[in-house]
mmCIF file of C-alpha atoms in Angstrom:
data_model
loop_
_atom_site.group_PDB
_atom_site.id
_atom_site.type_symbol
_atom_site.label_atom_id
_atom_site.label_comp_id
_atom_site.label_asym_id
_atom_site.label_seq_id
_atom_site.Cartn_x
_atom_site.Cartn_y
_atom_site.Cartn_z
ATOM 1 C CA MET A 1295 -13.299 -1.987 22.976
ATOM 2 C CA GLN A 1296 -10.701 -0.690 20.542
ATOM 3 C CA PRO A 1297 -7.963 1.360 22.282
ATOM 4 C CA VAL A 1298 -7.993 5.071 21.424
ATOM 5 C CA PRO A 1299 -4.964 6.299 19.434
ATOM 6 C CA THR A 1300 -2.680 8.776 21.171
ATOM 7 C CA ARG A 1301 -2.769 12.434 20.169
ATOM 8 C CA PHE A 1302 0.475 11.969 18.227
ATOM 9 C CA LYS A 1303 -0.949 9.027 16.295
ATOM 10 C CA ARG A 1304 -4.104 10.982 15.505
ATOM 11 C CA LEU A 1305 -1.936 13.833 14.218
ATOM 12 C CA VAL A 1306 0.089 11.506 11.990
ATOM 13 C CA HIS A 1307 -3.144 9.966 10.724
ATOM 14 C CA LEU A 1308 -4.512 13.409 9.863
ATOM 15 C CA LEU A 1309 -1.341 14.543 8.104
ATOM 16 C CA ARG A 1310 -1.159 11.346 6.040
ATOM 17 C CA THR A 1311 -4.795 11.227 4.971
ATOM 18 C CA GLU A 1312 -5.835 14.883 4.491
ATOM 19 C CA GLY A 1313 -6.477 15.941 0.909
ATOM 20 C CA ASP A 1314 -6.178 12.323 -0.173
ATOM 21 C CA THR A 1315 -7.815 12.537 -3.599
ATOM 22 C CA PRO A 1316 -5.985 12.576 -6.957
ATOM 23 C CA ALA A 1317 -7.012 16.192 -7.662
ATOM 24 C CA ARG A 1318 -5.922 17.498 -4.264
ATOM 25 C CA GLN A 1319 -2.736 15.460 -4.253
ATOM 26 C CA SER A 1320 -1.710 16.891 -7.626
ATOM 27 C CA ALA A 1321 -2.668 20.396 -6.485
ATOM 28 C CA ALA A 1322 -0.571 20.021 -3.331
ATOM 29 C CA VAL A 1323 2.469 18.919 -5.325
ATOM 30 C CA GLY A 1324 2.056 21.576 -8.020
ATOM 31 C CA ILE A 1325 1.587 24.461 -5.585
ATOM 32 C CA GLY A 1326 4.408 23.144 -3.404
ATOM 33 C CA VAL A 1327 6.827 23.113 -6.332
ATOM 34 C CA PHE A 1328 5.718 26.636 -7.293
ATOM 35 C CA ILE A 1329 6.331 27.929 -3.763
ATOM 36 C CA GLY A 1330 9.685 26.152 -3.629
ATOM 37 C CA CYS A 1331 10.853 27.977 -6.745
ATOM 38 C CA LEU A 1332 10.150 31.382 -5.213
ATOM 39 C CA PRO A 1333 13.263 33.075 -3.720
ATOM 40 C CA LEU A 1334 11.402 33.659 -0.458
ATOM 41 C CA TYR A 1335 13.624 31.534 1.752
ATOM 42 C CA GLY A 1336 12.335 31.203 5.286
ATOM 43 C CA LEU A 1337 8.758 31.749 4.125
ATOM 44 C CA HIS A 1338 8.207 28.493 2.243
ATOM 45 C CA LEU A 1339 6.709 26.674 5.244
ATOM 46 C CA PRO A 1340 4.270 29.486 6.203
ATOM 47 C CA LEU A 1341 3.217 29.845 2.558
ATOM 48 C CA CYS A 1342 2.616 26.094 2.290
ATOM 49 C CA LEU A 1343 0.564 26.028 5.492
ATOM 50 C CA ALA A 1344 -1.522 28.985 4.313
ATOM 51 C CA ALA A 1345 -2.143 27.427 0.892
ATOM 52 C CA CYS A 1346 -3.106 24.111 2.482
ATOM 53 C CA ARG A 1347 -5.506 25.799 4.850
ATOM 54 C CA VAL A 1348 -7.236 27.640 2.015
ATOM 55 C CA GLY A 1349 -7.347 24.675 -0.371
ATOM 56 C CA ARG A 1350 -7.679 21.888 2.247
ATOM 57 C CA LEU A 1351 -4.591 20.219 0.772
ATOM 58 C CA ASN A 1352 -2.038 17.817 2.220
ATOM 59 C CA ARG A 1353 0.552 19.746 4.231
ATOM 60 C CA ILE A 1354 3.236 17.069 4.162
ATOM 61 C CA LYS A 1355 3.094 16.554 0.403
ATOM 62 C CA MET A 1356 3.077 20.266 -0.327
ATOM 63 C CA TYR A 1357 6.029 21.042 1.917
ATOM 64 C CA LEU A 1358 7.998 18.081 0.575
ATOM 65 C CA ALA A 1359 7.372 19.366 -2.955
ATOM 66 C CA ALA A 1360 8.484 22.852 -1.864
ATOM 67 C CA ASN A 1361 11.817 21.351 -0.894
ATOM 68 C CA ILE A 1362 12.732 21.324 -4.578
ATOM 69 C CA SER A 1363 14.802 24.331 -3.506
ATOM 70 C CA ASN A 1364 17.141 22.186 -1.441
ATOM 71 C CA PRO A 1365 20.879 22.977 -1.295
ATOM 72 C CA ALA A 1366 21.568 20.689 -4.245
ATOM 73 C CA PHE A 1367 19.080 22.359 -6.624
ATOM 74 C CA ALA A 1368 18.659 25.888 -5.271
ATOM 75 C CA PRO A 1369 21.686 27.385 -7.130
ATOM 76 C CA LEU A 1370 20.458 25.975 -10.445
ATOM 77 C CA LEU A 1371 16.904 27.223 -9.812
ATOM 78 C CA LEU A 1372 18.191 30.705 -8.971
ATOM 79 C CA PHE A 1373 20.367 30.811 -12.073
ATOM 80 C CA ILE A 1374 17.545 29.727 -14.395
ATOM 81 C CA SER A 1375 15.100 32.123 -12.726
ATOM 82 C CA VAL A 1376 17.395 35.151 -13.170
ATOM 83 C CA GLN A 1377 18.092 34.309 -16.778
ATOM 84 C CA LEU A 1378 14.391 33.849 -17.540
ATOM 85 C CA GLY A 1379 13.593 37.190 -15.907
ATOM 86 C CA VAL A 1380 16.179 39.153 -17.862
ATOM 87 C CA LEU A 1381 15.165 37.392 -21.092
ATOM 88 C CA VAL A 1382 11.616 38.652 -20.623
ATOM 89 C CA ARG A 1383 12.842 42.170 -19.816
ATOM 90 C CA THR A 1384 15.623 42.636 -22.374
ATOM 91 C CA GLY A 1385 15.489 39.711 -24.782
ATOM 92 C CA HIS A 1386 18.959 38.437 -23.903
ATOM 93 C CA PRO A 1387 20.451 36.659 -20.860
ATOM 94 C CA TYR A 1388 22.971 37.961 -18.354
ATOM 95 C CA ARG A 1389 26.610 37.500 -19.224
ATOM 96 C CA LEU A 1390 28.294 35.220 -16.733
ATOM 97 C CA SER A 1391 30.477 37.857 -15.125
ATOM 98 C CA LEU A 1392 30.500 39.949 -11.936
ATOM 99 C CA ALA A 1393 30.622 43.101 -14.032
ATOM 100 C CA ALA A 1394 27.331 42.237 -15.723
ATOM 101 C CA LEU A 1395 25.672 41.649 -12.383
ATOM 102 C CA SER A 1396 26.939 44.904 -10.904
ATOM 103 C CA GLU A 1397 25.738 46.830 -13.969
ATOM 104 C CA ALA A 1398 22.216 45.465 -13.480
ATOM 105 C CA GLY A 1399 22.073 46.674 -9.873
ATOM 106 C CA PRO A 1400 20.423 44.920 -6.944
ATOM 107 C CA TRP A 1401 16.904 46.215 -7.581
ATOM 108 C CA ARG A 1402 16.780 45.189 -11.237
ATOM 109 C CA PHE A 1403 18.464 41.891 -10.437
ATOM 110 C CA ALA A 1404 15.836 41.213 -7.772
ATOM 111 C CA GLN A 1405 13.068 42.022 -10.237
ATOM 112 C CA ASP A 1406 14.514 39.604 -12.793
ATOM 113 C CA LEU A 1407 14.858 36.927 -10.122
ATOM 114 C CA LEU A 1408 11.259 37.329 -8.944
ATOM 115 C CA VAL A 1409 9.742 37.375 -12.441
ATOM 116 C CA GLY A 1410 11.857 34.431 -13.564
ATOM 117 C CA SER A 1411 11.084 32.395 -10.456
ATOM 118 C CA VAL A 1412 7.337 32.861 -10.992
ATOM 119 C CA MET A 1413 7.718 31.673 -14.586
ATOM 120 C CA LEU A 1414 9.918 28.718 -13.657
ATOM 121 C CA GLY A 1415 7.698 27.809 -10.699
ATOM 122 C CA THR A 1416 4.615 27.833 -12.906
ATOM 123 C CA VAL A 1417 6.184 25.509 -15.468
ATOM 124 C CA LEU A 1418 7.708 23.115 -12.932
ATOM 125 C CA GLY A 1419 4.562 23.229 -10.799
ATOM 126 C CA LEU A 1420 2.413 22.167 -13.749
ATOM 127 C CA VAL A 1421 4.854 19.365 -14.542
ATOM 128 C CA GLY A 1422 4.861 18.226 -10.904
ATOM 129 C CA ALA A 1423 1.064 18.335 -10.737
ATOM 130 C CA ALA A 1424 0.785 16.286 -13.935
ATOM 131 C CA ILE A 1425 3.178 13.646 -12.588
ATOM 132 C CA ALA A 1426 1.299 13.509 -9.275
ATOM 133 C CA TRP A 1427 -1.992 13.160 -11.129
ATOM 134 C CA ALA A 1428 -0.604 10.265 -13.173
ATOM 135 C CA ILE A 1429 0.699 8.497 -10.054
ATOM 136 C CA ALA A 1430 -2.409 9.074 -7.934
ATOM 137 C CA ARG A 1431 -4.747 6.472 -9.403
ATOM 138 C CA ALA A 1432 -8.480 6.937 -9.327
ATOM 139 C CA PRO A 1433 -9.790 5.519 -6.049
ATOM 140 C CA GLU A 1434 -11.115 1.967 -6.121
ATOM 141 C CA PRO A 1435 -14.603 1.312 -4.725
ATOM 142 C CA THR A 1436 -13.081 -0.641 -1.817
ATOM 143 C CA ASP A 1437 -10.563 2.054 -0.796
ATOM 144 C CA ALA A 1438 -12.817 3.481 1.932
ATOM 145 C CA LEU A 1439 -13.400 -0.013 3.301
ATOM 146 C CA PHE A 1440 -9.672 -0.721 3.408
ATOM 147 C CA GLU A 1441 -8.939 2.656 5.005
ATOM 148 C CA ALA A 1442 -11.338 1.702 7.799
ATOM 149 C CA ALA A 1443 -9.693 -1.713 8.119
ATOM 150 C CA ALA A 1444 -6.228 -0.145 8.314
ATOM 151 C CA ASP A 1445 -7.422 2.232 11.031
ATOM 152 C CA LEU A 1446 -7.793 -0.781 13.333
ATOM 153 C CA TYR A 1447 -3.974 -0.814 13.548
ATOM 154 C CA LEU A 1448 -3.541 2.855 14.424
ATOM 155 C CA PRO A 1449 -3.796 2.366 18.226
ATOM 156 C CA ALA A 1450 -1.124 -0.339 18.061
ATOM 157 C CA SER A 1451 1.491 1.118 15.756
ATOM 158 C CA ILE A 1452 1.914 3.886 13.182
ATOM 159 C CA THR A 1453 4.133 1.552 11.162
ATOM 160 C CA ALA A 1454 1.541 -1.241 11.207
ATOM 161 C CA TRP A 1455 -1.190 1.222 10.221
ATOM 162 C CA GLU A 1456 0.880 2.614 7.338
ATOM 163 C CA PHE A 1457 1.739 -0.887 6.117
ATOM 164 C CA ALA A 1458 -1.893 -2.028 6.318
ATOM 165 C CA ARG A 1459 -3.147 1.092 4.570
ATOM 166 C CA ASN A 1460 -0.833 0.670 1.591
ATOM 167 C CA LYS A 1461 -0.870 -3.123 1.363
ATOM 168 C CA LEU A 1462 -4.640 -3.509 1.462
ATOM 169 C CA LYS A 1463 -5.206 -0.930 -1.262
ATOM 170 C CA ALA A 1464 -2.287 -1.944 -3.483
ATOM 171 C CA ASP A 1465 -2.631 -5.743 -3.439
ATOM 172 C CA PRO A 1466 -5.594 -6.767 -5.651
ATOM 173 C CA ALA A 1467 -5.950 -10.148 -3.917
ATOM 174 C CA TYR A 1468 -7.575 -8.541 -0.860
ATOM 175 C CA GLY A 1469 -10.207 -6.762 -2.903
ATOM 176 C CA TRP A 1470 -11.021 -9.917 -4.827
ATOM 177 C CA ILE A 1471 -11.437 -12.018 -1.688
ATOM 178 C CA VAL A 1472 -13.707 -9.450 -0.038
ATOM 179 C CA MET A 1473 -15.876 -8.846 -3.103
ATOM 180 C CA SER A 1474 -15.895 -12.133 -5.028
ATOM 181 C CA LEU A 1475 -19.049 -14.202 -5.305
ATOM 182 C CA ALA A 1476 -16.876 -17.185 -6.263
ATOM 183 C CA LEU A 1477 -16.358 -17.768 -2.536
ATOM 184 C CA PRO A 1478 -18.918 -18.801 0.068
ATOM 185 C CA ARG A 1479 -20.173 -15.546 1.611
ATOM 186 C CA GLU A 1480 -20.620 -16.927 5.108
ATOM 187 C CA GLY A 1481 -19.308 -19.690 7.321
ATOM 188 C CA ARG A 1482 -15.831 -20.085 8.796
ATOM 189 C CA LEU A 1483 -12.690 -18.615 7.226
ATOM 190 C CA LEU A 1484 -9.247 -19.763 8.339
ATOM 191 C CA ASP A 1485 -6.167 -17.733 7.388
ATOM 192 C CA ILE A 1486 -3.039 -19.855 7.900
ATOM 193 C CA GLY A 1487 0.001 -17.650 8.259
ATOM 194 C CA CYS A 1488 -2.139 -14.549 8.731
ATOM 195 C CA GLY A 1489 0.749 -12.211 9.662
ATOM 196 C CA GLN A 1490 -0.627 -9.091 11.305
ATOM 197 C CA GLY A 1491 -4.094 -10.095 10.108
ATOM 198 C CA LEU A 1492 -4.668 -7.799 7.122
ATOM 199 C CA LEU A 1493 -7.159 -10.070 5.374
ATOM 200 C CA LEU A 1494 -8.980 -10.705 8.645
ATOM 201 C CA ALA A 1495 -9.148 -6.949 9.297
ATOM 202 C CA ALA A 1496 -10.633 -6.325 5.853
ATOM 203 C CA LEU A 1497 -13.234 -9.063 6.286
ATOM 204 C CA ALA A 1498 -14.057 -7.996 9.855
ATOM 205 C CA THR A 1499 -14.589 -4.424 8.643
ATOM 206 C CA ALA A 1500 -16.836 -5.685 5.837
ATOM 207 C CA ARG A 1501 -18.852 -7.675 8.374
ATOM 208 C CA GLY A 1502 -19.114 -4.576 10.567
ATOM 209 C CA TRP A 1503 -20.281 -2.419 7.683
ATOM 210 C CA ALA A 1504 -22.973 -4.965 6.835
ATOM 211 C CA HIS A 1505 -24.154 -5.043 10.463
ATOM 212 C CA GLU A 1506 -24.239 -1.221 10.589
ATOM 213 C CA GLN A 1507 -26.032 -1.110 7.204
ATOM 214 C CA ARG A 1508 -23.133 0.827 5.683
ATOM 215 C CA TRP A 1509 -22.500 -1.790 2.981
ATOM 216 C CA PRO A 1510 -23.280 -0.173 -0.419
ATOM 217 C CA PRO A 1511 -26.367 -1.831 -1.907
ATOM 218 C CA HIS A 1512 -24.769 -2.122 -5.370
ATOM 219 C CA TRP A 1513 -21.843 -4.173 -4.003
ATOM 220 C CA PRO A 1514 -21.912 -8.007 -3.960
ATOM 221 C CA THR A 1515 -23.398 -9.764 -0.947
ATOM 222 C CA PRO A 1516 -21.275 -8.808 2.072
ATOM 223 C CA PRO A 1517 -19.092 -11.606 3.489
ATOM 224 C CA ARG A 1518 -20.036 -12.725 7.010
ATOM 225 C CA TYR A 1519 -17.333 -15.064 8.226
ATOM 226 C CA ASP A 1520 -16.363 -16.408 11.588
ATOM 227 C CA LEU A 1521 -12.675 -15.424 11.368
ATOM 228 C CA THR A 1522 -9.651 -17.355 12.626
ATOM 229 C CA GLY A 1523 -5.979 -16.719 11.936
ATOM 230 C CA ILE A 1524 -2.904 -18.807 12.700
ATOM 231 C CA GLU A 1525 0.500 -17.114 12.929
ATOM 232 C CA VAL A 1526 3.849 -18.574 13.955
ATOM 233 C CA ARG A 1527 5.587 -15.228 14.648
ATOM 234 C CA PRO A 1528 4.652 -14.081 18.168
ATOM 235 C CA ARG A 1529 5.012 -10.352 17.453
ATOM 236 C CA ALA A 1530 2.854 -10.479 14.324
ATOM 237 C CA ALA A 1531 0.239 -12.578 16.134
ATOM 238 C CA ALA A 1532 0.200 -10.130 19.053
ATOM 239 C CA LEU A 1533 -0.260 -7.206 16.658
ATOM 240 C CA ALA A 1534 -3.142 -8.958 14.897
ATOM 241 C CA ARG A 1535 -4.771 -9.757 18.237
ATOM 242 C CA HIS A 1536 -4.340 -6.156 19.447
ATOM 243 C CA ALA A 1537 -5.851 -4.696 16.273
ATOM 244 C CA LEU A 1538 -8.715 -7.130 15.797
ATOM 245 C CA GLY A 1539 -9.769 -7.761 19.389
ATOM 246 C CA SER A 1540 -12.927 -9.870 19.473
ATOM 247 C CA ARG A 1541 -13.458 -9.522 15.720
ATOM 248 C CA ALA A 1542 -11.262 -12.578 15.050
ATOM 249 C CA THR A 1543 -9.551 -15.423 16.877
ATOM 250 C CA ILE A 1544 -5.761 -15.367 16.537
ATOM 251 C CA VAL A 1545 -3.930 -18.605 17.332
ATOM 252 C CA ASP A 1546 -0.203 -18.611 18.041
ATOM 253 C CA GLY A 1547 1.555 -21.501 16.347
ATOM 254 C CA ASP A 1548 2.668 -23.221 13.178
ATOM 255 C CA GLY A 1549 -0.072 -24.126 10.718
ATOM 256 C CA ARG A 1550 1.622 -27.497 10.222
ATOM 257 C CA ASP A 1551 1.122 -28.425 13.868
ATOM 258 C CA VAL A 1552 -1.817 -26.436 15.268
ATOM 259 C CA ALA A 1553 -5.079 -28.335 15.326
ATOM 260 C CA PHE A 1554 -7.872 -26.581 13.458
ATOM 261 C CA ASP A 1555 -11.488 -27.388 12.768
ATOM 262 C CA SER A 1556 -13.182 -27.619 9.407
ATOM 263 C CA ALA A 1557 -13.656 -24.384 7.456
ATOM 264 C CA ASP A 1558 -15.557 -23.133 4.449
ATOM 265 C CA VAL A 1559 -12.664 -20.998 3.196
ATOM 266 C CA ILE A 1560 -8.979 -21.565 3.946
ATOM 267 C CA VAL A 1561 -6.376 -19.037 2.848
ATOM 268 C CA LEU A 1562 -2.630 -19.537 2.385
ATOM 269 C CA MET A 1563 -1.135 -16.262 1.162
ATOM 270 C CA ASP A 1564 2.651 -16.087 0.660
ATOM 271 C CA VAL A 1565 3.256 -18.905 3.136
ATOM 272 C CA LEU A 1566 4.141 -22.100 1.297
ATOM 273 C CA HIS A 1567 7.414 -20.903 -0.280
ATOM 274 C CA LEU A 1568 8.809 -20.512 3.252
ATOM 275 C CA LEU A 1569 8.455 -24.283 3.793
ATOM 276 C CA SER A 1570 10.311 -27.249 2.359
ATOM 277 C CA GLU A 1571 8.601 -29.075 -0.491
ATOM 278 C CA PRO A 1572 7.523 -32.030 1.713
ATOM 279 C CA ALA A 1573 6.142 -29.581 4.281
ATOM 280 C CA GLN A 1574 4.237 -27.753 1.522
ATOM 281 C CA GLU A 1575 2.558 -30.977 0.462
ATOM 282 C CA ALA A 1576 1.696 -31.927 4.044
ATOM 283 C CA LEU A 1577 0.162 -28.513 4.854
ATOM 284 C CA LEU A 1578 -1.896 -28.450 1.659
ATOM 285 C CA ALA A 1579 -3.183 -31.940 2.428
ATOM 286 C CA ARG A 1580 -4.203 -30.811 5.942
ATOM 287 C CA ALA A 1581 -5.970 -27.780 4.522
ATOM 288 C CA VAL A 1582 -7.916 -29.715 1.898
ATOM 289 C CA THR A 1583 -8.931 -32.318 4.488
ATOM 290 C CA ALA A 1584 -10.268 -29.518 6.713
ATOM 291 C CA LEU A 1585 -12.461 -28.098 3.957
ATOM 292 C CA GLY A 1586 -16.143 -28.766 4.195
ATOM 293 C CA PRO A 1587 -18.098 -29.918 1.113
ATOM 294 C CA GLY A 1588 -17.907 -27.185 -1.503
ATOM 295 C CA GLY A 1589 -15.226 -25.464 0.552
ATOM 296 C CA VAL A 1590 -12.563 -23.329 -1.092
ATOM 297 C CA LEU A 1591 -8.802 -23.199 -0.615
ATOM 298 C CA LEU A 1592 -7.032 -20.016 -1.787
ATOM 299 C CA VAL A 1593 -3.296 -20.234 -2.427
ATOM 300 C CA ARG A 1594 -1.311 -17.123 -3.366
ATOM 301 C CA GLU A 1595 2.286 -17.899 -4.268
ATOM 302 C CA ALA A 1596 5.118 -16.761 -6.485
ATOM 303 C CA ASP A 1597 5.296 -18.282 -9.962
ATOM 304 C CA SER A 1598 8.901 -19.305 -10.583
ATOM 305 C CA GLY A 1599 8.133 -19.361 -14.305
ATOM 306 C CA ALA A 1600 7.283 -15.634 -14.398
ATOM 307 C CA GLY A 1601 10.749 -14.493 -15.561
ATOM 308 C CA TRP A 1602 12.011 -11.138 -14.323
ATOM 309 C CA ARG A 1603 8.835 -10.591 -12.346
ATOM 310 C CA PHE A 1604 9.625 -13.676 -10.306
ATOM 311 C CA ARG A 1605 13.168 -12.354 -9.785
ATOM 312 C CA ALA A 1606 11.631 -9.240 -8.235
ATOM 313 C CA VAL A 1607 9.682 -11.466 -5.841
ATOM 314 C CA GLN A 1608 12.846 -13.391 -4.972
ATOM 315 C CA ILE A 1609 14.738 -10.205 -4.174
ATOM 316 C CA GLY A 1610 11.858 -8.854 -2.090
ATOM 317 C CA ASN A 1611 11.635 -12.065 -0.072
ATOM 318 C CA ARG A 1612 15.361 -12.139 0.551
ATOM 319 C CA ILE A 1613 15.361 -8.527 1.732
ATOM 320 C CA THR A 1614 12.404 -9.227 4.041
ATOM 321 C CA ALA A 1615 14.188 -12.250 5.506
ATOM 322 C CA LEU A 1616 17.332 -10.207 6.146
ATOM 323 C CA VAL A 1617 15.383 -7.401 7.797
ATOM 324 C CA ARG A 1618 13.686 -9.921 10.087
ATOM 325 C CA GLY A 1619 17.053 -11.440 10.976
ATOM 326 C CA ASN A 1620 16.335 -14.761 9.228
ATOM 327 C CA TRP A 1621 19.738 -14.874 7.562
ATOM 328 C CA ARG A 1622 19.497 -18.569 6.730
ATOM 329 C CA GLN A 1623 15.927 -18.570 5.450
ATOM 330 C CA ARG A 1624 15.478 -20.965 2.558
ATOM 331 C CA PHE A 1625 12.740 -20.718 -0.035
ATOM 332 C CA ALA A 1626 11.006 -23.445 -2.032
ATOM 333 C CA PHE A 1627 9.363 -21.745 -4.997
ATOM 334 C CA ARG A 1628 7.397 -23.550 -7.691
ATOM 335 C CA SER A 1629 5.975 -22.567 -11.054
ATOM 336 C CA GLU A 1630 2.245 -22.046 -11.494
ATOM 337 C CA LYS A 1631 2.101 -25.344 -13.369
ATOM 338 C CA GLU A 1632 3.758 -27.125 -10.444
ATOM 339 C CA TRP A 1633 1.430 -25.503 -7.879
ATOM 340 C CA ARG A 1634 -1.574 -26.579 -9.955
ATOM 341 C CA ALA A 1635 -0.281 -30.131 -10.255
ATOM 342 C CA LEU A 1636 0.354 -30.314 -6.521
ATOM 343 C CA LEU A 1637 -3.199 -29.208 -5.742
ATOM 344 C CA ALA A 1638 -4.715 -31.493 -8.386
ATOM 345 C CA LYS A 1639 -3.231 -34.503 -6.553
ATOM 346 C CA LEU A 1640 -5.500 -33.638 -3.630
ATOM 347 C CA ASP A 1641 -8.666 -34.188 -5.655
ATOM 348 C CA VAL A 1642 -9.767 -30.553 -5.871
ATOM 349 C CA ALA A 1643 -10.766 -28.501 -8.914
ATOM 350 C CA VAL A 1644 -8.085 -25.850 -9.490
ATOM 351 C CA GLY A 1645 -8.357 -22.519 -11.276
ATOM 352 C CA ARG A 1646 -6.512 -19.227 -11.439
ATOM 353 C CA VAL A 1647 -8.057 -15.972 -10.244
ATOM 354 C CA PRO A 1648 -7.647 -13.281 -12.934
ATOM 355 C CA LEU A 1649 -6.400 -10.348 -10.877
ATOM 356 C CA PRO A 1650 -5.848 -6.861 -12.344
ATOM 357 C CA ASP A 1651 -2.335 -5.566 -12.835
ATOM 358 C CA GLY A 1652 -0.696 -4.384 -9.652
ATOM 359 C CA PRO A 1653 2.587 -4.296 -7.756
ATOM 360 C CA VAL A 1654 2.382 -7.994 -6.834
ATOM 361 C CA PHE A 1655 4.866 -9.094 -9.481
ATOM 362 C CA GLY A 1656 5.228 -12.745 -10.418
ATOM 363 C CA ASN A 1657 2.472 -14.010 -8.100
ATOM 364 C CA VAL A 1658 -0.608 -16.092 -8.836
ATOM 365 C CA LEU A 1659 -3.776 -16.591 -6.811
ATOM 366 C CA LEU A 1660 -5.121 -20.120 -7.231
ATOM 367 C CA ILE A 1661 -8.576 -21.242 -6.146
ATOM 368 C CA ALA A 1662 -9.113 -24.916 -5.307
ATOM 369 C CA ARG A 1663 -12.640 -26.127 -4.653
ATOM 370 C CA ARG A 1664 -13.608 -29.334 -2.907
ATOM 371 C CA ALA A 1665 -16.452 -31.116 -4.644
ATOM 372 C CA ARG A 1666 -19.807 -31.541 -2.939
ATOM 373 C CA PRO A 1667 -20.987 -35.125 -2.449
ATOM 374 C CA GLN A 1668 -23.373 -36.331 -5.150
#
């Protein structure tokens, strides 16, 4: 049985997911910016909470947008607001002098400030809403599936849940693997170097939806795999085991050494570049040998021939290694041509999966299929 999230984790989950559509996200940002421009200091939070309650909008995003009136920008916003207000009233701005301000009087000055702040807030709010709308992409068909898969991590860790939620939806490789008819749709799937088990969580959730008859009828045949993951990092393996429970088997160990049975699909995502070139060749040979007839090997790796996009991958990998304390981590990247040639030596048919544009810069997903006996 999946552990129940604590009250705090349920609260964080609610605050992060409420109003999570492009229209409501843009509305939250636009209204938040408008409220932040109003000179009603001390009331911004209550106004945001009231607006969110009425419009069922995201409280965190709205209040963050309202913080446009932070100490760095508030003086500029006040100045522009006052000048806009007096321009509407008199047709000319205030002179920048204390005498001009004292002549206007506090009541008239307050009127100009209020009118100008409404005008400025409306303009900036519309701009903020437009930017939020442009950033908030239209939801993909698999987003609900991946949200459910990410929720498996909520009892274990807010950080793991947040990472799973964003990674599953942003990385197009996961959606392709779950939905593609180019792969066997049942049998045994082995994920070598599974990390915290994101792919396994997505596939386990898909299998659960099919069992519960929640799988949309217009989607491709639901995958029904017996799931196994191998992970060398004890903490990541423990997290995967905690999140997935009986949905998948998680094996602690190095994919180069752990014994594994034959499989219909074997996945190596972002693993090989962490190994030396001889170790890459040995692991790929083990994987191909373990494939059953017609079995498929998926390899996702950086393409060292991808120019600046590959440089972004290099920097990201180095930062990740430093954060994990692997100061001396070495990488063995290859170009797509070299990865293809390496796989072709193993007597498999190799192709590239055409993934849509996404944040996975400089990476390629290769599919290698073992021939069936004649």
